[in-house]
Amino acid sequence: MFIKGDVYRHGVLVLKDVIVFISTLHGG
């Protein structure tokens, strides 16, 4: 069984990484 809290937390971390990556591409 998946624990929704952990999945949500992981999703947020991935989302932050994606945002930072995109920001770096546009900024650099």
mmCIF file of N, CA and C in Angstrom, residues 4-25:
data_model
loop_
_atom_site.group_PDB
_atom_site.id
_atom_site.type_symbol
_atom_site.label_atom_id
_atom_site.label_comp_id
_atom_site.label_asym_id
_atom_site.label_seq_id
_atom_site.Cartn_x
_atom_site.Cartn_y
_atom_site.Cartn_z
ATOM 1 N N LYS A 4 -0.034 8.007 1.033
ATOM 2 C CA LYS A 4 -0.247 9.226 0.243
ATOM 3 C C LYS A 4 0.629 10.373 0.721
ATOM 4 N N GLY A 5 0.867 10.463 2.006
ATOM 5 C CA GLY A 5 1.704 11.532 2.548
ATOM 6 C C GLY A 5 3.104 11.490 1.963
ATOM 7 N N ASP A 6 3.686 10.289 1.879
ATOM 8 C CA ASP A 6 5.039 10.145 1.343
ATOM 9 C C ASP A 6 5.065 10.458 -0.143
ATOM 10 N N VAL A 7 4.050 9.994 -0.865
ATOM 11 C CA VAL A 7 3.969 10.257 -2.301
ATOM 12 C C VAL A 7 3.860 11.750 -2.551
ATOM 13 N N TYR A 8 3.023 12.422 -1.753
ATOM 14 C CA TYR A 8 2.852 13.870 -1.894
ATOM 15 C C TYR A 8 4.155 14.593 -1.616
ATOM 16 N N ARG A 9 4.836 14.175 -0.550
ATOM 17 C CA ARG A 9 6.092 14.819 -0.161
ATOM 18 C C ARG A 9 7.133 14.637 -1.270
ATOM 19 N N HIS A 10 7.214 13.436 -1.815
ATOM 20 C CA HIS A 10 8.157 13.155 -2.906
ATOM 21 C C HIS A 10 7.810 13.991 -4.129
ATOM 22 N N GLY A 11 6.530 14.108 -4.428
ATOM 23 C CA GLY A 11 6.087 14.897 -5.574
ATOM 24 C C GLY A 11 6.485 16.354 -5.434
ATOM 25 N N VAL A 12 6.368 16.877 -4.225
ATOM 26 C CA VAL A 12 6.733 18.275 -3.977
ATOM 27 C C VAL A 12 8.228 18.482 -4.198
ATOM 28 N N LEU A 13 9.029 17.534 -3.721
ATOM 29 C CA LEU A 13 10.482 17.643 -3.904
ATOM 30 C C LEU A 13 10.847 17.611 -5.374
ATOM 31 N N VAL A 14 10.221 16.709 -6.120
ATOM 32 C CA VAL A 14 10.485 16.615 -7.558
ATOM 33 C C VAL A 14 10.059 17.899 -8.250
ATOM 34 N N LEU A 15 8.898 18.427 -7.849
ATOM 35 C CA LEU A 15 8.384 19.651 -8.455
ATOM 36 C C LEU A 15 9.350 20.809 -8.216
ATOM 37 N N LYS A 16 9.875 20.900 -6.990
ATOM 38 C CA LYS A 16 10.843 21.957 -6.679
ATOM 39 C C LYS A 16 12.078 21.827 -7.562
ATOM 40 N N ASP A 17 12.561 20.591 -7.737
ATOM 41 C CA ASP A 17 13.741 20.365 -8.583
ATOM 42 C C ASP A 17 13.473 20.799 -10.014
ATOM 43 N N VAL A 18 12.282 20.482 -10.513
ATOM 44 C CA VAL A 18 11.914 20.856 -11.880
ATOM 45 C C VAL A 18 11.857 22.371 -12.018
ATOM 46 N N ILE A 19 11.272 23.048 -11.039
ATOM 47 C CA ILE A 19 11.163 24.509 -11.078
ATOM 48 C C ILE A 19 12.553 25.148 -11.059
ATOM 49 N N VAL A 20 13.434 24.633 -10.202
ATOM 50 C CA VAL A 20 14.797 25.159 -10.122
ATOM 51 C C VAL A 20 15.528 24.927 -11.442
ATOM 52 N N PHE A 21 15.322 23.748 -12.024
ATOM 53 C CA PHE A 21 15.968 23.406 -13.290
ATOM 54 C C PHE A 21 15.513 24.342 -14.400
ATOM 55 N N ILE A 22 14.209 24.562 -14.492
ATOM 56 C CA ILE A 22 13.658 25.450 -15.519
ATOM 57 C C ILE A 22 14.131 26.883 -15.285
ATOM 58 N N SER A 23 14.134 27.302 -14.027
ATOM 59 C CA SER A 23 14.586 28.655 -13.702
ATOM 60 C C SER A 23 16.039 28.844 -14.111
ATOM 61 N N THR A 24 16.846 27.802 -13.905
ATOM 62 C CA THR A 24 18.258 27.867 -14.271
ATOM 63 C C THR A 24 18.404 27.985 -15.779
ATOM 64 N N LEU A 25 17.610 27.231 -16.523
ATOM 65 C CA LEU A 25 17.684 27.285 -17.985
ATOM 66 C C LEU A 25 17.332 28.674 -18.493
#
